[in-house]
Amino acid sequence: LLPQTGHLRRTKTEVKGMAGNPDEIAKDQLISIIERVERLEEEKKGISDDIKEVYAEAKANGYDTKVLRKVVQIRKQDAAERQEHEAILDLYLSAIGLA
Amino acid sequence: LLPQTGHLRRTKTEVKGMAGNPDEIAKDQLISIIERVERLEEEKKGISDDIKEVYAEAKANGYDTKVLRKVVQIRKQDAAERQEHEAILDLYLSAIGLA
Amino acid sequence: LLPQTGHLRRTKTEVKGMAGNPDEIAKDQLISIIERVERLEEEKKGISDDIKEVYAEAKANGYDTKVLRKVVQIRKQDAAERQEHEAILDLYLSAIGLA
Amino acid sequence: LLPQTGHLRRTKTEVKGMAGNPDEIAKDQLISIIERVERLEEEKKGISDDIKEVYAEAKANGYDTKVLRKVVQIRKQDAAERQEHEAILDLYLSAIGLA
DNA sequence: GGAACATCACCGTGTC
DNA sequence: GACACGGTGATGTTCC
């Protein structure tokens, strides 16, 4: 679990030092990583729930959520395509020395 | 696409009125729904990127991201399981008439 | 739809040969694939219906199908978990260089 | 877990009878239900795996599995529609007394 | 190839 | 008692 430093780590019981020793630091770092990820995933779940709410509200107003989802999807694709087209254009411009 | 109001809707060209007519309202509402969803999905993507960053940073510090992801997953499962066990208990109690 | 062989395929009308030409073979192969999948999906649906029947019969005998489904689910999870635990152990052992 | 007979069941320790008493029967019945479901779900999983295999084999032969899946889906929809159409036709025929 | 995500179908429930 | 709804579990797709 600990970062791989290229050698087998000393076991915890070998460590007699004060707080601040490498193992402690690594442990804190590990906990920090885990908790940051967990915090972000909670936020992400919150957003997902918000999206569901929007669709639920739309449905309550008589919209067909399946169609709505399709619309959002298509617009996303279009946006991606536009970006793609610009990238190609840039490529062409570069190719003829007009970057 | 428009909310189903139970009758055939007037076509747009029949409408001569000022802003504020039902079609306009419906259109605005539709746009509002789409944009709210799109905004939220952007936020969601941002969070996903943040999570990737955390893992990337961890990897740079020598951690095995595969293991890290596993740890996060296990902790999530454990939390879910605790909840699940309570739900099962309730279910069983109900089943034997001790709700 | 046809398998990509890396070159543009001859159109059907160009082919004058007897049965056994590549296009025929490809066509037969395609039909075979589709029909095998369809046959299997029918079987699968049959099994799903059988499962529904078992639950329906159980319900008729006074069992709470919700609880029954839960029991089946739990047993499946338990089996999966046992497998999972071994996988985690392997992963951890690898992580500390004891693969 | 046991079938609901409308009253709280005697606890097991109250039962002094020989094999063949109602509790034993209920228990056997319960086990039978669970095992039949589990057996069927295994079969179902087997079929699913078979389907995956067919697609894998098709892929190995150069087919685009995404397209293949689409084809299967469309054919299924068509079949369902045909059935639907027949049902509507029957309905109309009944309506005019030509059932 | 496996995990995360979105979609889809089913089941149980409330309503008329 | 059928139909619509929400929640839940399975399936298919995408990303890594």
Short mmCIF file of N, CA, C and O (backbone and C1' of nucleotides) in Angstrom, two decimals, chain E:
data_model
loop_
_atom_site.label_atom_id
_atom_site.label_comp_id
_atom_site.label_asym_id
_atom_site.label_seq_id
_atom_site.Cartn_x
_atom_site.Cartn_y
_atom_site.Cartn_z
P DG E 1 -9.21 -9.74 -23.89
"O5'" DG E 1 -9.32 -9.53 -22.34
"C5'" DG E 1 -8.12 -9.07 -21.69
"C4'" DG E 1 -8.49 -8.25 -20.47
"C3'" DG E 1 -9.90 -8.50 -19.93
"O3'" DG E 1 -9.85 -8.42 -18.51
"C1'" DG E 1 -9.67 -6.24 -20.49
P DG E 2 -10.92 -9.00 -17.57
"O5'" DG E 2 -10.91 -7.93 -16.38
"C5'" DG E 2 -9.77 -7.10 -16.18
"C4'" DG E 2 -10.20 -5.77 -15.58
"C3'" DG E 2 -11.50 -5.81 -14.79
"O3'" DG E 2 -11.37 -4.92 -13.68
"C1'" DG E 2 -11.71 -4.26 -16.54
P DA E 3 -12.47 -4.94 -12.55
"O5'" DA E 3 -12.83 -3.39 -12.47
"C5'" DA E 3 -11.80 -2.43 -12.24
"C4'" DA E 3 -12.29 -1.04 -12.58
"C3'" DA E 3 -13.55 -0.60 -11.83
"O3'" DA E 3 -13.44 0.79 -11.54
"C1'" DA E 3 -13.97 -0.53 -14.14
P DA E 4 -14.48 1.49 -10.60
"O5'" DA E 4 -15.24 2.50 -11.56
"C5'" DA E 4 -14.55 3.64 -12.08
"C4'" DA E 4 -15.42 4.38 -13.07
"C3'" DA E 4 -16.74 4.92 -12.49
"O3'" DA E 4 -16.95 6.23 -12.98
"C1'" DA E 4 -17.19 3.55 -14.35
P DC E 5 -18.12 7.09 -12.36
"O5'" DC E 5 -19.17 7.18 -13.56
"C5'" DC E 5 -18.71 7.51 -14.87
"C4'" DC E 5 -19.77 7.12 -15.88
"C3'" DC E 5 -21.18 7.54 -15.49
"O3'" DC E 5 -21.57 8.64 -16.30
"C1'" DC E 5 -21.08 5.34 -16.47
P DA E 6 -23.00 9.28 -16.04
"O5'" DA E 6 -23.91 8.54 -17.13
"C5'" DA E 6 -23.51 8.60 -18.50
"C4'" DA E 6 -24.43 7.75 -19.35
"C3'" DA E 6 -25.92 8.06 -19.20
"O3'" DA E 6 -26.51 8.15 -20.49
"C1'" DA E 6 -25.54 5.75 -18.78
P DT E 7 -28.07 8.42 -20.63
"O5'" DT E 7 -28.68 6.99 -20.98
"C5'" DT E 7 -28.03 6.20 -21.99
"C4'" DT E 7 -28.69 4.84 -22.05
"C3'" DT E 7 -30.23 4.89 -22.03
"O3'" DT E 7 -30.72 4.19 -23.18
"C1'" DT E 7 -29.41 3.32 -20.43
P DC E 8 -32.28 4.15 -23.47
"O5'" DC E 8 -32.65 2.69 -22.89
"C5'" DC E 8 -31.76 1.62 -23.14
"C4'" DC E 8 -32.24 0.35 -22.42
"C3'" DC E 8 -33.75 0.20 -22.40
"O3'" DC E 8 -34.07 -1.16 -22.69
"C1'" DC E 8 -32.90 0.07 -20.21
P DA E 9 -35.56 -1.63 -22.96
"O5'" DA E 9 -35.84 -2.51 -21.66
"C5'" DA E 9 -35.17 -3.76 -21.53
"C4'" DA E 9 -35.52 -4.39 -20.19
"C3'" DA E 9 -37.01 -4.64 -19.99
"O3'" DA E 9 -37.16 -5.91 -19.36
"C1'" DA E 9 -36.21 -3.31 -18.23
P DC E 10 -38.59 -6.62 -19.28
"O5'" DC E 10 -38.73 -6.91 -17.72
"C5'" DC E 10 -37.61 -7.43 -17.00
"C4'" DC E 10 -37.77 -7.06 -15.55
"C3'" DC E 10 -39.16 -7.35 -15.01
"O3'" DC E 10 -39.07 -8.37 -14.01
"C1'" DC E 10 -38.39 -5.19 -14.35
P DC E 11 -40.39 -9.11 -13.50
"O5'" DC E 11 -40.54 -8.41 -12.07
"C5'" DC E 11 -39.37 -8.18 -11.28
"C4'" DC E 11 -39.75 -7.28 -10.13
"C3'" DC E 11 -41.13 -7.57 -9.57
"O3'" DC E 11 -41.04 -7.80 -8.17
"C1'" DC E 11 -40.87 -5.25 -10.05
P DG E 12 -42.29 -8.35 -7.34
"O5'" DG E 12 -42.73 -7.09 -6.47
"C5'" DG E 12 -41.77 -6.44 -5.64
"C4'" DG E 12 -42.23 -5.05 -5.30
"C3'" DG E 12 -43.62 -4.98 -4.63
"O3'" DG E 12 -43.54 -4.09 -3.52
"C1'" DG E 12 -43.56 -3.55 -6.50
P DT E 13 -44.82 -3.72 -2.70
"O5'" DT E 13 -45.26 -2.35 -3.41
"C5'" DT E 13 -44.48 -1.18 -3.22
"C4'" DT E 13 -45.27 0.05 -3.65
"C3'" DT E 13 -46.66 0.18 -3.02
"O3'" DT E 13 -46.82 1.53 -2.63
"C1'" DT E 13 -46.83 0.31 -5.36
P DG E 14 -47.98 1.90 -1.61
"O5'" DG E 14 -48.73 3.03 -2.45
"C5'" DG E 14 -47.96 4.10 -2.99
"C4'" DG E 14 -48.78 4.84 -4.03
"C3'" DG E 14 -50.19 5.19 -3.57
"O3'" DG E 14 -50.49 6.52 -4.01
"C1'" DG E 14 -50.29 3.87 -5.53
P DT E 15 -51.79 7.21 -3.45
"O5'" DT E 15 -52.66 7.40 -4.77
"C5'" DT E 15 -52.03 7.88 -5.97
"C4'" DT E 15 -52.87 7.52 -7.16
"C3'" DT E 15 -54.37 7.76 -6.92
"O3'" DT E 15 -54.80 8.86 -7.72
"C1'" DT E 15 -53.93 5.69 -8.06
P DC E 16 -56.23 9.49 -7.42
"O5'" DC E 16 -57.12 9.11 -8.69
"C5'" DC E 16 -56.52 9.07 -9.99
"C4'" DC E 16 -57.31 8.10 -10.85
"C3'" DC E 16 -58.80 8.20 -10.61
"O3'" DC E 16 -59.44 8.73 -11.75
"C1'" DC E 16 -58.06 5.92 -10.55
#
